[in-house]
């Protein structure tokens, strides 16, 4: 879903250079933000000398030059700080190839906006419409699989088939796939609820699911530590012990 604006000083880049820059930006977003390959929208803007201003060394240890690229990325909400750092690094390293641009000349601005702020044409808000495809929802929420895999069937299939059916088809097949909340948000809410209620037996499954939804181990520890002050020290301590076993089986 990202929309990319690239601004540069006129006459600094050839058509071949601009095509290379476009490709590397696209590939970096596919790799680090799990953007679908066909989700591709970019606009290049060239500027005259008197329209292009910058400080040559602010916050970096090398000089910016007329070859500076301003890369503005507008995208959906939900990526982690780690993902963003990885994107900056991957994009800068890839643009550094072939001596087209130095690392100091790659200036990246990331703007996050909610799904309802997008219209892809036809006067419709495709990302929040009921007919929005599961594939679109899945990619935006950064889950690598089209459905959440549960071990409930192998554990309780013979004992409670109706319970298994509700879990797989209603809970994970419908509720978790709705696009009013991202999968990342749902994982954070679920982990918080389990810790607060002291239901730590379900934590291992949901910790692993949270990691699939791009929640880092540090964020999970931070969540439980934060909850200790609201839900109680014993519950948080029990949750951390269970979490430690998941991280280091």
Coordinates of N, CA and C in Angstrom, one line a residue:
X1 N 0.8 -1.2 0.0 CA 0.0 0.0 0.0 C 0.8 1.3 0.0
X2 N 2.1 1.2 0.2 CA 2.9 2.5 0.3 C 2.8 3.4 -1.0
X3 N 2.8 4.7 -0.8 CA 2.8 5.6 -1.8 C 4.1 6.4 -1.7
X4 N 4.9 6.5 -2.7 CA 6.3 7.0 -2.6 C 6.5 8.3 -3.4
X5 N 7.0 9.3 -2.8 CA 7.4 10.5 -3.5 C 8.9 10.6 -3.4
X6 N 9.6 10.8 -4.5 CA 11.0 10.9 -4.5 C 11.4 12.3 -5.2
X7 N 12.0 13.2 -4.4 CA 12.4 14.5 -4.9 C 13.9 14.5 -5.1
X8 N 14.4 15.2 -6.1 CA 15.8 15.2 -6.4 C 16.2 16.5 -7.2
X9 N 17.4 16.8 -7.2 CA 17.9 18.0 -8.0 C 18.0 17.6 -9.4
X10 N 17.4 18.5 -10.3 CA 17.4 18.2 -11.7 C 18.8 18.0 -12.3
X11 N 18.9 17.2 -13.3 CA 20.1 16.9 -14.0 C 21.2 16.1 -13.2
X12 N 20.8 15.7 -12.0 CA 21.7 14.9 -11.2 C 21.6 13.4 -11.5
X13 N 20.5 13.0 -12.1 CA 20.3 11.5 -12.3 C 19.7 11.3 -13.7
X14 N 20.2 10.3 -14.3 CA 19.8 9.9 -15.7 C 18.5 9.0 -15.5
X15 N 17.9 8.8 -16.7 CA 16.7 7.9 -16.7 C 17.1 6.5 -16.1
X16 N 18.2 6.0 -16.5 CA 18.7 4.7 -16.0 C 18.8 4.7 -14.5
X17 N 19.4 5.8 -14.0 CA 19.6 6.0 -12.5 C 18.3 6.0 -11.8
X18 N 17.3 6.7 -12.4 CA 16.0 6.8 -11.7 C 15.3 5.5 -11.7
X19 N 15.4 4.7 -12.8 CA 14.8 3.4 -12.8 C 15.5 2.5 -11.8
X20 N 16.8 2.6 -11.6 CA 17.5 1.8 -10.6 C 17.0 2.2 -9.2
X21 N 16.8 3.5 -8.9 CA 16.4 4.0 -7.7 C 15.0 3.4 -7.4
X22 N 14.1 3.5 -8.4 CA 12.7 3.0 -8.3 C 12.7 1.6 -7.9
X23 N 13.5 0.8 -8.6 CA 13.5 -0.7 -8.3 C 14.0 -1.0 -6.9
X24 N 15.0 -0.3 -6.5 CA 15.6 -0.6 -5.2 C 14.7 -0.2 -4.0
X25 N 14.0 0.9 -4.2 CA 13.0 1.3 -3.2 C 11.9 0.2 -3.1
X26 N 11.4 -0.2 -4.3 CA 10.3 -1.2 -4.3 C 10.8 -2.5 -3.7
X27 N 12.0 -3.0 -4.0 CA 12.5 -4.2 -3.5 C 12.7 -4.2 -2.0
X28 N 13.1 -3.0 -1.5 CA 13.3 -2.8 0.0 C 12.0 -2.9 0.7
X29 N 10.9 -2.3 0.2 CA 9.6 -2.4 0.8 C 9.1 -3.8 0.8
X30 N 9.3 -4.5 -0.3 CA 8.9 -5.9 -0.3 C 9.6 -6.7 0.7
X31 N 10.9 -6.5 0.9 CA 11.6 -7.3 1.8 C 11.3 -7.0 3.3
X32 N 11.3 -5.7 3.6 CA 11.2 -5.3 5.0 C 9.8 -5.0 5.5
X33 N 8.9 -4.6 4.6 CA 7.5 -4.3 5.0 C 6.5 -5.3 4.5
X34 N 7.0 -6.4 3.8 CA 6.1 -7.4 3.3 C 5.0 -6.8 2.3
X35 N 5.4 -5.9 1.5 CA 4.5 -5.2 0.6 C 4.4 -6.1 -0.6
X36 N 3.2 -6.4 -1.1 CA 3.0 -7.2 -2.3 C 3.7 -6.6 -3.5
X37 N 4.3 -7.4 -4.4 CA 5.0 -6.9 -5.5 C 4.2 -6.0 -6.5
X38 N 2.9 -6.2 -6.6 CA 2.0 -5.4 -7.4 C 1.5 -4.2 -6.8
X39 N 1.8 -4.0 -5.5 CA 1.4 -2.7 -4.8 C 2.5 -1.7 -5.0
X40 N 2.4 -1.0 -6.2 CA 3.6 -0.2 -6.7 C 3.1 1.1 -7.1
X41 N 3.3 2.2 -6.3 CA 2.9 3.6 -6.7 C 4.0 4.5 -6.3
X42 N 4.7 5.1 -7.3 CA 5.8 6.0 -7.1 C 5.7 7.3 -8.0
X43 N 6.1 8.4 -7.4 CA 6.1 9.7 -8.2 C 7.5 10.3 -8.0
X44 N 8.2 10.7 -9.1 CA 9.5 11.3 -9.0 C 9.3 12.8 -9.3
X45 N 9.9 13.7 -8.6 CA 9.8 15.1 -8.8 C 11.3 15.7 -8.9
X46 N 11.5 16.4 -10.0 CA 12.8 17.1 -10.2 C 12.7 18.5 -9.8
X47 N 13.7 19.1 -9.2 CA 13.6 20.5 -8.8 C 14.8 21.3 -9.3
X48 N 14.6 22.6 -9.5 CA 15.7 23.5 -9.9 C 16.5 23.8 -8.7
X49 N 17.7 24.4 -8.9 CA 18.6 24.6 -7.8 C 18.0 25.5 -6.7
X50 N 17.3 26.6 -7.2 CA 16.7 27.5 -6.2 C 15.5 26.9 -5.5
X51 N 15.1 25.7 -5.8 CA 13.9 25.1 -5.2 C 14.3 23.9 -4.3
X52 N 15.6 23.7 -4.2 CA 16.1 22.4 -3.5 C 17.1 22.9 -2.4
X53 N 16.7 22.8 -1.2 CA 17.5 23.3 -0.1 C 17.7 22.2 1.0
X54 N 18.9 22.2 1.6 CA 19.2 21.3 2.7 C 20.4 21.7 3.4
X55 N 20.6 21.2 4.6 CA 21.8 21.3 5.4 C 22.8 20.2 5.0
X56 N 24.0 20.5 4.8 CA 24.9 19.5 4.2 C 25.3 18.5 5.2
X57 N 25.3 18.7 6.5 CA 25.8 17.7 7.4 C 25.0 17.5 8.7
X58 N 23.8 17.9 8.7 CA 22.9 17.8 9.9 C 22.7 16.3 10.3
X59 N 23.2 15.9 11.5 CA 23.0 14.6 12.1 C 23.7 13.4 11.3
X60 N 24.6 13.8 10.4 CA 25.4 12.7 9.7 C 26.9 13.1 9.7
X61 N 27.7 12.1 9.4 CA 29.2 12.4 9.5 C 29.8 12.5 8.1
X62 N 29.0 12.7 7.1 CA 29.5 13.0 5.8 C 28.7 14.1 5.1
X63 N 29.1 14.7 4.0 CA 28.5 15.8 3.4 C 27.4 15.4 2.4
X64 N 26.2 16.0 2.6 CA 25.2 15.9 1.5 C 25.6 16.7 0.3
X65 N 25.2 16.3 -0.8 CA 25.5 17.0 -2.1 C 24.2 17.2 -2.9
X66 N 24.4 17.8 -4.1 CA 23.2 18.0 -5.0 C 22.6 16.7 -5.4
X67 N 23.2 15.6 -5.1 CA 22.6 14.3 -5.5 C 21.7 13.8 -4.4
X68 N 21.4 14.6 -3.4 CA 20.5 14.2 -2.3 C 19.1 13.7 -2.8
X69 N 18.6 12.6 -2.2 CA 17.3 12.1 -2.5 C 16.4 12.3 -1.3
X70 N 15.3 13.0 -1.5 CA 14.2 13.0 -0.5 C 13.2 11.9 -0.8
X71 N 13.1 10.9 0.0 CA 12.2 9.7 -0.2 C 11.1 9.7 0.8
X72 N 9.9 10.1 0.4 CA 8.8 10.2 1.4 C 7.9 9.0 1.1
X73 N 7.7 8.2 2.2 CA 6.9 7.0 2.1 C 5.7 7.1 3.0
X74 N 4.5 7.0 2.3 CA 3.2 7.0 3.1 C 2.7 5.6 3.1
X75 N 2.4 5.1 4.2 CA 2.0 3.7 4.3 C 1.0 3.5 5.5
X76 N 0.5 2.2 5.6 CA -0.4 1.9 6.7 C 0.4 1.8 8.1
X77 N -0.4 1.8 9.1 CA 0.1 1.8 10.5 C 0.4 0.4 10.9
X78 N 1.4 0.2 11.7 CA 1.6 -1.1 12.3 C 3.0 -1.7 12.3
X79 N 3.9 -1.1 11.5 CA 5.3 -1.6 11.5 C 6.0 -1.3 12.8
X80 N 6.9 -2.2 13.2 CA 7.7 -2.0 14.4 C 8.8 -1.1 14.2
X81 N 9.4 -0.6 15.3 CA 10.6 0.3 15.1 C 11.7 -0.5 14.5
X82 N 11.8 -1.8 14.8 CA 12.9 -2.7 14.2 C 12.7 -2.8 12.7
X83 N 11.4 -3.0 12.3 CA 11.1 -3.0 10.8 C 11.5 -1.7 10.1
X84 N 11.2 -0.6 10.8 CA 11.5 0.7 10.1 C 13.0 0.9 10.0
X85 N 13.8 0.5 11.1 CA 15.2 0.6 11.0 C 15.8 -0.2 9.9
X86 N 15.2 -1.5 9.8 CA 15.7 -2.4 8.8 C 15.4 -1.8 7.4
X87 N 14.2 -1.2 7.2 CA 13.9 -0.6 5.9 C 14.9 0.5 5.6
X88 N 15.2 1.4 6.5 CA 16.1 2.5 6.3 C 17.5 1.9 5.8
X89 N 17.9 0.9 6.6 CA 19.3 0.4 6.2 C 19.3 -0.4 4.9
X90 N 18.3 -1.2 4.7 CA 18.2 -2.0 3.4 C 18.1 -1.0 2.2
X91 N 17.2 0.0 2.3 CA 17.0 0.9 1.2 C 18.3 1.7 0.9
X92 N 19.0 2.2 2.0 CA 20.2 3.0 1.8 C 21.3 2.1 1.2
X93 N 21.5 0.9 1.7 CA 22.5 0.0 1.2 C 22.3 -0.3 -0.2
X94 N 21.0 -0.6 -0.6 CA 20.7 -0.9 -2.0 C 20.9 0.2 -2.9
X95 N 20.6 1.4 -2.5 CA 20.8 2.6 -3.3 C 22.3 3.0 -3.5
X96 N 23.1 2.5 -2.5 CA 24.5 2.8 -2.5 C 25.2 2.0 -3.6
X97 N 24.6 1.0 -4.1 CA 25.2 0.1 -5.1 C 25.4 0.9 -6.4
X98 N 26.4 0.5 -7.2 CA 26.8 1.0 -8.5 C 27.2 2.5 -8.4
X99 N 27.5 3.0 -7.2 CA 28.0 4.3 -7.0 C 27.1 5.4 -7.5
X100 N 25.8 5.1 -7.5 CA 24.8 6.1 -8.0 C 24.6 7.2 -6.9
X101 N 24.5 6.8 -5.6 CA 24.2 7.7 -4.6 C 25.0 7.3 -3.3
X102 N 25.5 8.3 -2.6 CA 26.2 8.0 -1.3 C 25.1 7.8 -0.2
X103 N 25.5 7.1 0.9 CA 24.6 6.9 2.0 C 24.1 8.2 2.6
X104 N 25.0 9.2 2.7 CA 24.6 10.4 3.2 C 23.5 11.2 2.4
X105 N 23.3 10.8 1.2 CA 22.4 11.5 0.3 C 21.0 10.7 0.2
X106 N 20.8 9.8 1.1 CA 19.5 9.1 1.2 C 18.8 9.6 2.4
X107 N 17.8 10.4 2.2 CA 17.0 11.0 3.2 C 15.6 10.4 3.2
X108 N 15.2 9.7 4.2 CA 13.9 8.9 4.2 C 12.9 9.5 5.2
X109 N 11.7 9.8 4.8 CA 10.7 10.2 5.7 C 9.5 9.2 5.6
X110 N 9.1 8.6 6.8 CA 8.0 7.7 6.8 C 6.8 8.3 7.5
X111 N 5.7 8.3 6.7 CA 4.4 8.8 7.2 C 3.4 7.7 7.3
X112 N 2.9 7.4 8.5 CA 1.9 6.3 8.6 C 0.5 6.9 8.7
X113 N -0.5 6.2 8.0 CA -1.8 6.7 8.0 C -2.8 5.5 8.0
X114 N -4.0 5.6 8.7 CA -4.9 4.5 8.8 C -5.5 4.1 7.5
X115 N -6.1 2.9 7.5 CA -6.6 2.3 6.3 C -7.7 3.1 5.7
X116 N -8.5 3.8 6.5 CA -9.7 4.5 6.0 C -9.2 5.8 5.3
X117 N -8.0 6.1 5.3 CA -7.5 7.3 4.6 C -7.0 7.1 3.2
X118 N -7.3 5.9 2.7 CA -6.8 5.5 1.4 C -8.0 5.2 0.4
X119 N -7.9 5.7 -0.8 CA -8.8 5.4 -1.8 C -8.0 5.1 -3.1
X120 N -8.1 3.9 -3.6 CA -7.3 3.5 -4.8 C -8.1 3.7 -6.1
X121 N -9.1 4.6 -6.0 CA -9.9 4.9 -7.2 C -11.3 4.4 -7.1
X122 N -12.2 4.8 -8.0 CA -13.6 4.4 -8.0 C -14.4 5.1 -6.9
X123 N -13.8 6.1 -6.2 CA -14.5 6.7 -5.1 C -14.7 5.8 -3.9
X124 N -13.9 4.8 -3.7 CA -14.2 3.8 -2.7 C -13.0 3.7 -1.7
X125 N -13.3 3.3 -0.5 CA -12.2 3.1 0.5 C -12.0 1.6 0.5
X126 N -11.2 1.1 -0.4 CA -11.0 -0.3 -0.6 C -10.5 -1.0 0.6
X127 N -9.6 -0.4 1.4 CA -9.0 -1.1 2.5 C -9.9 -1.3 3.7
X128 N -11.0 -0.7 3.7 CA -12.0 -0.8 4.8 C -13.3 -1.3 4.4
X129 N -13.5 -1.7 3.1 CA -14.8 -2.2 2.6 C -14.9 -3.6 3.0
X130 N -16.2 -4.1 3.2 CA -16.4 -5.5 3.6 C -15.9 -6.4 2.5
X131 N -16.0 -6.0 1.2 CA -15.5 -6.9 0.2 C -14.0 -6.9 0.0
X132 N -13.3 -6.2 0.9 CA -11.8 -6.2 0.8 C -11.4 -7.6 0.9
X133 N -10.5 -8.1 0.0 CA -10.2 -9.5 0.0 C -9.3 -9.9 1.2
X134 N -9.4 -11.2 1.6 CA -8.6 -11.6 2.7 C -7.1 -11.4 2.4
X135 N -6.7 -11.6 1.1 CA -5.3 -11.4 0.8 C -4.8 -10.0 1.1
X136 N -5.7 -9.0 0.7 CA -5.3 -7.6 1.0 C -5.2 -7.4 2.5
X137 N -6.2 -7.8 3.2 CA -6.2 -7.7 4.7 C -4.9 -8.3 5.3
X138 N -4.6 -9.5 4.9 CA -3.5 -10.2 5.4 C -2.2 -9.5 5.1
X139 N -2.0 -9.0 3.9 CA -0.7 -8.3 3.6 C -0.6 -7.1 4.4
X140 N -1.7 -6.3 4.6 CA -1.6 -5.1 5.3 C -1.3 -5.3 6.8
X141 N -1.8 -6.4 7.3 CA -1.5 -6.7 8.7 C -0.3 -7.5 8.9
X142 N 0.4 -7.9 7.9 CA 1.7 -8.5 8.0 C 1.8 -9.9 8.5
X143 N 0.7 -10.6 8.3 CA 0.8 -12.1 8.7 C 1.2 -12.8 7.5
X144 N 2.2 -13.7 7.7 CA 2.8 -14.4 6.5 C 1.9 -15.5 5.9
X145 N 1.0 -16.0 6.7 CA 0.1 -17.0 6.2 C -1.3 -16.5 6.0
X146 N -2.1 -17.1 5.2 CA -3.5 -16.7 4.9 C -4.4 -17.0 6.0
X147 N -4.0 -17.9 6.9 CA -4.9 -18.3 8.1 C -4.0 -18.6 9.3
X148 N -4.6 -18.4 10.4 CA -3.9 -18.7 11.7 C -4.0 -20.2 12.0
X149 N -2.9 -20.8 12.1 CA -2.8 -22.2 12.4 C -2.9 -22.5 13.9
X150 N -3.9 -23.3 14.3 CA -4.0 -23.6 15.7 C -3.8 -25.1 15.9
X151 N -3.4 -25.4 17.1 CA -3.2 -26.9 17.5 C -4.4 -27.4 18.2
X152 N -5.5 -26.7 18.2 CA -6.7 -27.0 19.0 C -7.3 -28.3 18.5
X153 N -7.2 -28.6 17.2 CA -7.8 -29.8 16.6 C -7.1 -31.1 17.2
X154 N -5.8 -31.1 17.2 CA -5.1 -32.2 17.7 C -5.2 -32.4 19.2
X155 N -5.4 -31.3 19.9 CA -5.6 -31.5 21.3 C -7.0 -31.8 21.8
X156 N -8.0 -31.2 21.2 CA -9.3 -31.4 21.7 C -10.3 -31.9 20.6
X157 N -9.8 -32.3 19.4 CA -10.7 -32.7 18.4 C -11.7 -33.8 18.7
X158 N -11.2 -34.8 19.4 CA -12.0 -36.0 19.7 C -12.9 -35.7 20.9
X159 N -12.5 -34.8 21.8 CA -13.3 -34.5 23.0 C -14.4 -33.5 22.7
X160 N -14.0 -32.4 22.0 CA -15.0 -31.3 21.8 C -14.9 -30.8 20.4
X161 N -15.5 -31.5 19.4 CA -15.4 -31.1 18.0 C -16.1 -29.7 17.8
X162 N -17.2 -29.5 18.5 CA -17.8 -28.2 18.3 C -17.0 -27.0 18.7
X163 N -16.3 -27.2 19.9 CA -15.4 -26.2 20.4 C -14.2 -25.9 19.4
X164 N -13.7 -27.0 18.8 CA -12.7 -26.9 17.8 C -13.2 -26.1 16.6
X165 N -14.4 -26.4 16.2 CA -15.0 -25.7 15.0 C -15.1 -24.2 15.3
X166 N -15.6 -23.9 16.5 CA -15.8 -22.5 16.8 C -14.4 -21.8 16.8
X167 N -13.4 -22.5 17.4 CA -12.1 -21.9 17.5 C -11.5 -21.6 16.2
X168 N -11.5 -22.6 15.3 CA -10.9 -22.5 14.0 C -11.6 -21.6 13.0
X169 N -13.0 -21.7 13.0 CA -13.8 -21.0 11.9 C -14.4 -19.7 12.4
X170 N -14.6 -19.5 13.7 CA -15.2 -18.3 14.1 C -14.2 -17.4 14.8
X171 N -13.4 -17.9 15.7 CA -12.4 -17.1 16.4 C -11.3 -16.7 15.5
X172 N -10.6 -17.7 14.9 CA -9.4 -17.4 14.1 C -9.8 -17.2 12.6
X173 N -10.9 -17.8 12.2 CA -11.3 -17.7 10.8 C -12.1 -16.5 10.4
X174 N -12.7 -15.9 11.5 CA -13.6 -14.7 11.2 C -13.1 -13.5 12.0
X175 N -13.1 -13.6 13.4 CA -12.8 -12.5 14.2 C -11.4 -11.9 14.0
X176 N -10.4 -12.8 14.0 CA -9.0 -12.4 13.9 C -8.8 -11.8 12.5
X177 N -9.6 -12.2 11.5 CA -9.3 -11.7 10.1 C -10.1 -10.4 9.8
X178 N -10.9 -9.9 10.7 CA -11.6 -8.6 10.4 C -10.6 -7.5 10.3
X179 N -10.9 -6.5 9.5 CA -9.9 -5.5 9.2 C -10.1 -4.2 10.0
X180 N -11.0 -4.3 11.1 CA -11.1 -3.1 11.9 C -9.9 -2.9 12.9
X181 N -9.2 -4.0 13.1 CA -8.0 -4.0 13.9 C -6.9 -4.8 13.1
X182 N -5.7 -4.4 13.3 CA -4.6 -5.1 12.6 C -4.3 -6.4 13.4
X183 N -3.7 -7.4 12.8 CA -3.3 -8.6 13.5 C -2.3 -8.3 14.6
X184 N -1.5 -7.3 14.4 CA -0.5 -6.9 15.5 C -1.3 -6.4 16.7
X185 N -2.3 -5.5 16.4 CA -3.1 -5.0 17.5 C -3.8 -6.1 18.3
X186 N -4.4 -7.1 17.5 CA -5.1 -8.2 18.1 C -4.2 -9.0 19.0
X187 N -3.0 -9.2 18.6 CA -2.0 -10.0 19.4 C -1.7 -9.2 20.7
X188 N -1.4 -7.9 20.6 CA -1.1 -7.2 21.8 C -2.3 -7.2 22.8
X189 N -3.5 -7.1 22.3 CA -4.7 -7.1 23.1 C -4.9 -8.5 23.8
X190 N -4.7 -9.5 23.0 CA -4.8 -10.9 23.5 C -3.8 -11.2 24.6
X191 N -2.5 -10.9 24.3 CA -1.5 -11.1 25.3 C -1.8 -10.3 26.6
X192 N -2.2 -9.1 26.5 CA -2.5 -8.3 27.7 C -3.7 -8.9 28.5
X193 N -4.7 -9.4 27.7 CA -5.8 -10.0 28.4 C -5.4 -11.3 29.1
X194 N -4.6 -12.1 28.5 CA -4.2 -13.4 29.1 C -3.4 -13.2 30.3
X195 N -2.4 -12.2 30.3 CA -1.6 -11.9 31.4 C -2.4 -11.3 32.6
X196 N -3.3 -10.4 32.2 CA -4.2 -9.8 33.3 C -5.1 -10.8 34.0
X197 N -5.6 -11.8 33.2 CA -6.5 -12.8 33.8 C -5.7 -13.9 34.4
X198 N -4.4 -14.0 34.2 CA -3.6 -15.1 34.8 C -3.7 -16.4 34.0
X199 N -4.2 -16.3 32.8 CA -4.4 -17.5 31.9 C -3.1 -17.8 31.1
X200 N -2.0 -18.1 31.8 CA -0.7 -18.2 31.2 C -0.6 -19.5 30.4
X201 N -1.5 -20.5 30.5 CA -1.4 -21.7 29.7 C -1.5 -21.4 28.2
X202 N -2.2 -20.4 27.9 CA -2.4 -20.0 26.5 C -1.3 -19.1 25.9
X203 N -0.4 -18.7 26.8 CA 0.6 -17.7 26.4 C 1.5 -18.3 25.3
X204 N 2.0 -19.5 25.4 CA 3.0 -19.9 24.4 C 2.5 -19.8 22.9
X205 N 1.2 -20.3 22.7 CA 0.7 -20.2 21.4 C 0.6 -18.7 20.9
X206 N 0.1 -17.8 21.8 CA -0.1 -16.4 21.4 C 1.2 -15.6 21.4
X207 N 2.2 -16.1 22.1 CA 3.5 -15.4 22.0 C 4.1 -15.7 20.6
X208 N 4.0 -17.0 20.2 CA 4.5 -17.3 18.8 C 3.7 -16.7 17.7
X209 N 2.3 -16.6 17.9 CA 1.5 -15.9 17.0 C 1.9 -14.4 16.9
X210 N 2.1 -13.8 18.1 CA 2.5 -12.4 18.1 C 3.8 -12.2 17.4
X211 N 4.8 -13.1 17.5 CA 6.0 -12.9 16.7 C 5.8 -13.0 15.2
X212 N 4.8 -13.9 14.8 CA 4.4 -13.9 13.4 C 3.9 -12.6 12.9
X213 N 3.2 -11.9 13.9 CA 2.6 -10.6 13.6 C 3.5 -9.5 13.8
X214 N 4.8 -9.8 13.8 CA 5.9 -8.7 13.9 C 5.9 -8.0 15.2
X215 N 5.7 -8.7 16.3 CA 5.9 -8.2 17.6 C 7.2 -8.8 18.1
X216 N 8.1 -8.0 18.5 CA 9.4 -8.6 18.9 C 9.4 -9.1 20.3
X217 N 10.4 -9.9 20.6 CA 10.6 -10.5 22.0 C 10.7 -9.3 23.0
X218 N 11.5 -8.3 22.6 CA 11.6 -7.2 23.6 C 10.3 -6.5 23.8
X219 N 9.5 -6.4 22.8 CA 8.1 -5.8 23.0 C 7.2 -6.6 23.9
X220 N 7.3 -7.9 23.7 CA 6.5 -8.8 24.6 C 6.9 -8.7 26.0
X221 N 8.3 -8.7 26.3 CA 8.8 -8.5 27.7 C 8.3 -7.1 28.2
X222 N 8.4 -6.1 27.4 CA 8.0 -4.7 27.8 C 6.5 -4.7 28.1
X223 N 5.7 -5.4 27.3 CA 4.3 -5.4 27.6 C 4.0 -6.0 29.0
X224 N 4.6 -7.2 29.3 CA 4.4 -7.9 30.5 C 4.9 -7.0 31.7
X225 N 6.1 -6.4 31.5 CA 6.6 -5.6 32.6 C 5.7 -4.4 32.9
X226 N 5.1 -3.8 31.8 CA 4.2 -2.7 32.0 C 3.0 -3.1 32.7
X227 N 2.5 -4.3 32.4 CA 1.2 -4.8 33.0 C 1.4 -5.2 34.5
X228 N 2.7 -5.4 34.9 CA 2.9 -5.8 36.3 C 2.4 -4.7 37.3
X229 N 2.4 -3.4 36.8 CA 2.0 -2.3 37.7 C 0.5 -2.2 37.7
X230 N -0.2 -2.9 36.8 CA -1.7 -2.7 36.8 C -2.4 -4.0 37.1
X231 N -1.8 -5.2 36.8 CA -2.5 -6.4 37.0 C -1.9 -7.2 38.2
X232 N -0.8 -6.8 38.7 CA -0.2 -7.5 39.8 C 1.1 -8.2 39.5
X233 N 2.1 -8.1 40.5 CA 3.4 -8.6 40.3 C 3.4 -10.2 40.1
X234 N 2.6 -10.9 40.9 CA 2.7 -12.4 40.7 C 2.2 -12.8 39.3
X235 N 1.2 -12.2 38.8 CA 0.7 -12.6 37.5 C 1.8 -12.3 36.4
X236 N 2.4 -11.1 36.5 CA 3.5 -10.8 35.6 C 4.7 -11.7 35.7
X237 N 5.0 -12.0 36.9 CA 6.2 -12.9 37.2 C 5.9 -14.3 36.6
X238 N 4.7 -14.8 36.7 CA 4.3 -16.1 36.2 C 4.3 -16.0 34.6
X239 N 3.8 -14.9 34.1 CA 3.8 -14.8 32.6 C 5.2 -14.7 32.1
X240 N 6.1 -14.0 32.8 CA 7.5 -13.9 32.3 C 8.2 -15.3 32.4
X241 N 7.9 -16.1 33.4 CA 8.5 -17.4 33.5 C 8.0 -18.3 32.3
X242 N 6.8 -18.2 32.0 CA 6.2 -18.9 30.9 C 6.8 -18.4 29.5
X243 N 7.0 -17.1 29.4 CA 7.6 -16.5 28.2 C 9.0 -16.9 28.1
X244 N 9.8 -17.0 29.1 CA 11.2 -17.4 29.1 C 11.3 -18.8 28.5
X245 N 10.4 -19.7 28.8 CA 10.4 -21.0 28.3 C 10.1 -21.1 26.8
X246 N 9.3 -20.1 26.3 CA 9.0 -20.0 24.9 C 10.2 -19.5 24.1
X247 N 10.8 -18.5 24.7 CA 12.0 -17.9 24.0 C 13.2 -18.8 24.0
X248 N 13.3 -19.6 25.0 CA 14.5 -20.5 25.1 C 14.0 -21.9 25.5
X249 N 13.4 -22.6 24.6 CA 12.9 -23.9 24.9 C 13.9 -25.0 25.3

